[in-house]
Coordinates of N, CA, C and O and ligand atoms in Angstrom, one line a residue:
M22 N 44.9 -224.3 91.9 CA 45.6 -224.7 93.1 C 46.0 -223.5 94.0 O 46.6 -222.5 93.4
T23 N 45.7 -223.5 95.3 CA 46.1 -222.4 96.1 C 47.6 -222.7 96.6 O 47.9 -223.8 97.0
Q24 N 48.4 -221.6 96.5 CA 49.8 -221.8 96.9 C 50.0 -220.9 98.1 O 49.6 -219.7 98.1
S25 N 50.6 -221.4 99.1 CA 50.9 -220.6 100.3 C 52.3 -220.0 100.2 O 53.3 -220.7 99.9
Y26 N 52.4 -218.7 100.4 CA 53.7 -218.0 100.3 C 54.3 -217.8 101.7 O 55.4 -217.2 101.9
I27 N 53.6 -218.2 102.8 CA 54.1 -218.0 104.1 C 54.3 -219.4 104.7 O 53.4 -220.2 104.8
A28 N 55.5 -219.6 105.2 CA 55.8 -220.9 105.8 C 56.4 -220.7 107.2 O 57.2 -219.7 107.4
P29 N 56.1 -221.5 108.2 CA 56.7 -221.3 109.5 C 58.2 -221.7 109.4 O 58.6 -222.6 108.7
V30 N 59.0 -221.0 110.2 CA 60.4 -221.3 110.3 C 60.8 -221.6 111.8 O 60.4 -220.8 112.6
E31 N 61.5 -222.7 112.0 CA 61.9 -223.0 113.4 C 62.7 -221.8 113.9 O 63.6 -221.3 113.2
L32 N 62.5 -221.5 115.2 CA 63.2 -220.3 115.7 C 64.7 -220.5 115.6 O 65.4 -219.5 115.3
E33 N 65.2 -221.7 115.8 CA 66.7 -221.8 115.7 C 67.2 -221.7 114.3 O 68.5 -221.7 114.1
K34 N 66.3 -221.7 113.3 CA 66.7 -221.5 111.9 C 66.4 -220.1 111.4 O 66.6 -219.8 110.2
A35 N 65.9 -219.3 112.3 CA 65.4 -217.9 111.9 C 66.6 -217.1 111.4 O 66.5 -216.1 110.7
Y36 N 67.8 -217.5 111.9 CA 69.0 -216.7 111.5 C 69.2 -216.6 110.0 O 69.7 -215.7 109.4
R37 N 68.6 -217.6 109.3 CA 68.7 -217.7 107.8 C 68.0 -216.5 107.2 O 68.3 -216.1 106.0
L38 N 67.0 -215.9 107.9 CA 66.3 -214.7 107.4 C 67.1 -213.5 107.5 O 66.8 -212.5 106.8
L39 N 68.2 -213.5 108.3 CA 69.0 -212.3 108.6 C 70.3 -212.3 108.0 O 70.9 -211.3 107.7
N40 N 70.9 -213.5 107.8 CA 72.3 -213.7 107.4 C 72.7 -213.0 106.1 O 73.8 -212.7 105.9
H41 N 71.7 -212.9 105.2 CA 72.0 -212.2 103.9 C 72.0 -210.7 104.0 O 72.2 -210.0 103.0
G42 N 71.7 -210.2 105.2 CA 71.9 -208.8 105.4 C 70.7 -207.9 105.0 O 70.9 -206.7 104.6
P43 N 69.5 -208.3 105.1 CA 68.4 -207.4 104.8 C 68.2 -206.3 105.8 O 68.4 -206.5 107.0
T44 N 67.7 -205.2 105.3 CA 67.1 -204.2 106.2 C 65.9 -204.7 106.8 O 65.0 -205.3 106.1
V45 N 65.7 -204.6 108.1 CA 64.5 -205.2 108.8 C 63.6 -204.0 109.3 O 64.1 -202.9 109.4
L46 N 62.4 -204.4 109.7 CA 61.5 -203.5 110.4 C 61.5 -203.9 111.9 O 61.3 -205.0 112.2
V47 N 61.8 -202.9 112.7 CA 61.8 -203.2 114.2 C 60.5 -202.5 114.8 O 60.3 -201.3 114.6
S48 N 59.7 -203.4 115.4 CA 58.5 -202.9 116.0 C 58.6 -203.0 117.5 O 59.2 -203.9 118.1
A49 N 58.0 -202.0 118.2 CA 58.0 -202.1 119.7 C 56.7 -201.3 120.2 O 56.2 -200.5 119.5
Q50 N 56.3 -201.7 121.4 CA 55.1 -201.1 122.0 C 55.3 -201.0 123.5 O 55.9 -201.9 124.1
H51 N 54.8 -199.9 124.0 CA 54.8 -199.7 125.5 C 53.4 -199.1 125.8 O 53.1 -198.0 125.4
G52 N 52.6 -199.9 126.5 CA 51.2 -199.4 126.7 C 50.5 -199.2 125.4 O 50.5 -200.2 124.6
D53 N 49.9 -198.1 125.2 CA 49.2 -197.8 123.9 C 50.1 -197.3 122.8 O 49.7 -197.0 121.7
D54 N 51.3 -197.0 123.2 CA 52.3 -196.3 122.3 C 53.0 -197.4 121.5 O 53.7 -198.2 122.1
H55 N 52.9 -197.4 120.2 CA 53.6 -198.4 119.4 C 54.2 -197.7 118.2 O 53.8 -196.6 117.8
N56 N 55.3 -198.4 117.6 CA 56.0 -197.8 116.5 C 56.8 -198.8 115.7 O 56.9 -199.9 116.2
V57 N 57.2 -198.4 114.6 CA 58.1 -199.2 113.7 C 59.1 -198.4 113.1 O 58.9 -197.2 112.7
M58 N 60.3 -198.9 113.0 CA 61.4 -198.2 112.3 C 62.2 -199.2 111.4 O 62.2 -200.4 111.7
A59 N 62.9 -198.7 110.4 CA 63.8 -199.5 109.6 C 65.2 -199.7 110.3 O 65.6 -198.7 111.0
A60 N 65.8 -200.8 110.2 CA 67.1 -201.0 110.7 C 68.0 -202.0 109.9 O 67.5 -203.1 109.6
A61 N 69.1 -201.5 109.4 CA 70.0 -202.3 108.7 C 71.0 -203.1 109.6 O 71.5 -204.1 109.2
W62 N 71.2 -202.5 110.8 CA 72.1 -203.1 111.7 C 71.4 -204.2 112.6 O 71.3 -204.0 113.8
A63 N 71.0 -205.2 112.0 CA 70.4 -206.4 112.7 C 71.2 -207.6 112.4 O 71.7 -207.8 111.2
C64 N 71.5 -208.4 113.4 CA 72.5 -209.5 113.2 C 72.1 -210.7 114.0 O 71.7 -210.6 115.2
A65 N 72.2 -211.9 113.4 CA 72.0 -213.1 114.1 C 73.2 -213.3 115.1 O 74.3 -213.1 114.7
L66 N 72.9 -213.8 116.3 CA 74.0 -213.9 117.3 C 74.2 -215.3 117.7 O 75.3 -215.8 118.0
E67 N 73.1 -216.1 117.8 CA 73.2 -217.5 118.4 C 72.1 -218.3 117.8 O 71.0 -217.8 117.6
F68 N 72.3 -219.7 117.6 CA 71.3 -220.6 117.1 C 70.3 -221.0 118.2 O 69.1 -220.8 118.0
K69 N 70.8 -221.5 119.3 CA 70.0 -222.1 120.3 C 70.5 -221.8 121.7 O 71.6 -222.3 122.0
P70 N 69.8 -220.9 122.5 CA 68.6 -220.3 122.1 C 68.8 -219.2 121.0 O 69.9 -218.6 121.0
A71 N 67.8 -219.0 120.2 CA 68.0 -218.0 119.1 C 68.1 -216.6 119.7 O 67.3 -216.2 120.5
K72 N 69.2 -215.9 119.2 CA 69.4 -214.6 119.7 C 69.7 -213.7 118.5 O 70.3 -214.1 117.5
V73 N 69.3 -212.4 118.6 CA 69.6 -211.4 117.6 C 70.1 -210.2 118.3 O 69.8 -209.9 119.4
S74 N 70.9 -209.4 117.5 CA 71.2 -208.0 118.1 C 70.7 -207.0 117.1 O 70.6 -207.3 115.9
V75 N 70.3 -205.9 117.6 CA 69.9 -204.7 116.7 C 70.6 -203.5 117.3 O 70.7 -203.4 118.5
V76 N 71.0 -202.6 116.4 CA 71.6 -201.3 116.9 C 70.6 -200.2 116.6 O 70.2 -200.0 115.5
L77 N 70.0 -199.7 117.7 CA 69.0 -198.7 117.6 C 69.5 -197.4 118.2 O 69.8 -197.3 119.4
D78 N 69.6 -196.4 117.4 CA 70.2 -195.1 117.9 C 69.3 -194.5 119.0 O 68.1 -194.7 119.1
K79 N 70.0 -193.9 120.0 CA 69.3 -193.4 121.2 C 68.3 -192.3 120.8 O 67.5 -191.9 121.6
S80 N 68.5 -191.7 119.6 CA 67.6 -190.6 119.2 C 66.2 -191.1 118.7 O 65.4 -190.3 118.3
T81 N 66.1 -192.5 118.6 CA 64.8 -193.0 117.9 C 63.7 -193.3 119.0 O 64.0 -193.7 120.1
K82 N 62.5 -193.0 118.6 CA 61.4 -193.3 119.4 C 61.3 -194.8 119.7 O 60.9 -195.3 120.8
T83 N 61.6 -195.6 118.6 CA 61.5 -197.1 118.8 C 62.4 -197.6 119.9 O 62.0 -198.5 120.7
R84 N 63.6 -197.0 120.0 CA 64.5 -197.5 121.1 C 63.9 -197.2 122.4 O 64.0 -198.0 123.4
Q85 N 63.2 -196.0 122.6 CA 62.6 -195.7 123.8 C 61.6 -196.7 124.2 O 61.5 -197.2 125.4
L86 N 60.8 -197.2 123.2 CA 59.7 -198.2 123.5 C 60.3 -199.5 123.9 O 59.8 -200.2 124.7
V87 N 61.4 -199.9 123.2 CA 62.1 -201.1 123.5 C 62.6 -201.1 125.0 O 62.5 -202.0 125.7
E88 N 63.2 -200.0 125.3 CA 63.8 -199.9 126.7 C 62.7 -199.9 127.7 O 62.9 -200.4 128.8
Q89 N 61.5 -199.3 127.4 CA 60.4 -199.2 128.4 C 59.7 -200.6 128.5 O 59.3 -201.0 129.6
S90 N 59.6 -201.3 127.4 CA 58.8 -202.6 127.4 C 59.7 -203.8 127.6 O 59.3 -204.9 128.1
G91 N 61.0 -203.7 127.1 CA 61.9 -204.9 127.2 C 61.7 -205.8 126.0 O 62.3 -206.9 126.0
Y92 N 60.8 -205.4 125.0 CA 60.5 -206.3 123.9 C 60.6 -205.6 122.5 O 60.4 -204.4 122.5
F93 N 61.0 -206.4 121.5 CA 60.9 -205.8 120.2 C 60.6 -207.0 119.2 O 60.8 -208.2 119.6
T94 N 60.1 -206.7 118.0 CA 59.8 -207.6 117.0 C 60.6 -207.3 115.7 O 60.7 -206.1 115.4
L95 N 61.1 -208.3 115.0 CA 61.7 -208.0 113.7 C 60.9 -208.6 112.6 O 60.4 -209.7 112.8
Q96 N 60.7 -207.8 111.6 CA 60.1 -208.3 110.4 C 61.0 -208.1 109.2 O 61.7 -207.0 109.2
V97 N 61.0 -209.0 108.3 CA 61.8 -208.9 107.1 C 60.9 -208.4 106.0 O 60.0 -209.2 105.5
P98 N 61.0 -207.1 105.5 CA 60.0 -206.6 104.6 C 60.3 -207.2 103.2 O 61.4 -207.6 102.8
C99 N 59.2 -207.3 102.4 CA 59.4 -207.8 101.0 C 59.6 -206.7 100.1 O 59.4 -205.5 100.5
Y100 N 59.8 -207.0 98.8 CA 60.1 -205.9 97.8 C 59.0 -204.9 97.7 O 59.2 -203.7 97.5
A101 N 57.7 -205.4 97.8 CA 56.6 -204.6 97.7 C 56.5 -203.5 98.8 O 55.8 -202.5 98.7
Q102 N 57.3 -203.7 99.9 CA 57.3 -202.8 101.0 C 58.5 -201.9 101.0 O 58.8 -201.3 102.0
L103 N 59.1 -201.7 99.8 CA 60.3 -200.9 99.7 C 60.0 -199.5 100.1 O 60.7 -198.9 101.0
D104 N 59.0 -198.8 99.6 CA 58.7 -197.4 99.9 C 58.3 -197.3 101.4 O 58.7 -196.3 102.1
L105 N 57.5 -198.3 101.9 CA 57.1 -198.2 103.3 C 58.3 -198.3 104.2 O 58.4 -197.5 105.2
T106 N 59.2 -199.2 103.8 CA 60.4 -199.3 104.7 C 61.3 -198.0 104.7 O 61.8 -197.6 105.7
H107 N 61.3 -197.4 103.5 CA 62.1 -196.1 103.4 C 61.4 -195.1 104.3 O 62.1 -194.3 105.0
Q108 N 60.1 -195.0 104.2 CA 59.4 -194.0 105.0 C 59.6 -194.3 106.5 O 59.8 -193.3 107.3
L109 N 59.5 -195.5 106.9 CA 59.6 -195.9 108.3 C 61.0 -195.6 108.8 O 61.2 -195.4 110.0
G110 N 62.0 -195.5 107.9 CA 63.4 -195.3 108.2 C 63.8 -193.8 108.1 O 64.9 -193.5 108.4
T111 N 62.9 -193.0 107.6 CA 63.3 -191.6 107.4 C 62.4 -190.6 108.1 O 62.7 -189.4 108.2
I112 N 61.3 -191.1 108.7 CA 60.4 -190.3 109.5 C 60.4 -190.8 110.9 O 60.3 -192.0 111.1
S113 N 60.6 -189.9 111.9 CA 60.6 -190.3 113.3 C 59.2 -190.0 113.9 O 58.7 -188.9 113.7
K114 N 58.8 -190.9 114.7 CA 57.5 -190.6 115.5 C 57.7 -189.5 116.4 O 56.7 -188.9 116.9
L115 N 58.9 -189.2 116.8 CA 59.2 -188.0 117.7 C 58.9 -186.7 116.9 O 58.5 -185.7 117.5
D116 N 59.0 -186.7 115.6 CA 58.7 -185.5 114.8 C 57.3 -185.6 114.3 O 56.7 -184.5 114.1
D117 N 56.8 -186.8 114.0 CA 55.4 -186.9 113.4 C 54.7 -188.0 114.3 O 54.8 -189.2 114.0
P118 N 53.9 -187.5 115.3 CA 53.2 -188.5 116.2 C 52.3 -189.4 115.4 O 51.9 -190.5 115.9
Q119 N 51.8 -189.0 114.2 CA 50.9 -189.8 113.3 C 51.7 -190.6 112.3 O 51.2 -191.0 111.3
K120 N 53.0 -190.9 112.6 CA 53.9 -191.6 111.6 C 53.2 -192.8 111.0 O 53.2 -193.0 109.8
L121 N 52.7 -193.7 111.8 CA 52.2 -195.0 111.3 C 50.9 -194.7 110.5 O 50.7 -195.4 109.4
E122 N 50.1 -193.8 110.9 CA 48.9 -193.5 110.1 C 49.2 -193.0 108.8 O 48.7 -193.3 107.8
H123 N 50.2 -192.1 108.8 CA 50.6 -191.4 107.5 C 51.3 -192.5 106.6 O 51.2 -192.4 105.4
Ligands
FMN13 C1 67.5 -198.5 105.1 C2 67.6 -197.9 106.5 C3 68.3 -198.5 107.5 C4 68.4 -198.0 108.8 N1 69.1 -198.7 109.8 C5 69.1 -198.2 111.0 C6 69.8 -198.9 112.1 O1 70.3 -200.0 111.9 N2 69.8 -198.3 113.3 C7 69.2 -197.1 113.6 O2 69.3 -196.7 114.7 N3 68.6 -196.4 112.6 C8 68.5 -196.9 111.4 N4 67.9 -196.2 110.4 C9 67.2 -194.9 110.7 C10 65.9 -195.1 111.5 O3 65.1 -196.0 110.8 C11 65.3 -193.7 111.5 O4 66.0 -192.9 112.4 C12 63.8 -193.7 112.0 O5 63.2 -192.4 111.6 C13 63.6 -193.9 113.5 O6 62.2 -193.8 113.7 P1 61.5 -193.6 115.1 O7 62.2 -192.4 115.8 O8 60.1 -193.3 114.8 O9 61.7 -194.8 115.9 C14 67.8 -196.8 109.1 C15 67.1 -196.1 108.1 C16 67.0 -196.6 106.8 C17 66.2 -195.9 105.7

């Protein structure tokens, strides 16, 4: 039997993915420039319309991309992505332009 591990979640119930306090991955893109960073300061704000807040330090490349594009994406990493999450949270694309490739 094939088991699906990915299930859609209604947007207004997406807060359940954040309320237990996971570190998330924040992605953003402006033009061809894209990046991902780790963020622990992500918080559900409202059910309907669904709103979240994230605190992104002004020294991060990801924040620059969010400010330029007006958009960001949150992903909740799984346990197998522990090392990946740590690296995305300790290496800045401003220091390593090949951050995502590495
Ligand atoms: C577990 C963890 C949680 C983090 N949470 C945040 C956060 O909430 N806000 C923030 O600005 N930086 C946070 N950071 C630091 C950024 O992820 C880090 O500065 C990253 O290198 C920024 O990457 P960028 O400059 O390529 O965007 C966190 C790092 C780790 C490892």
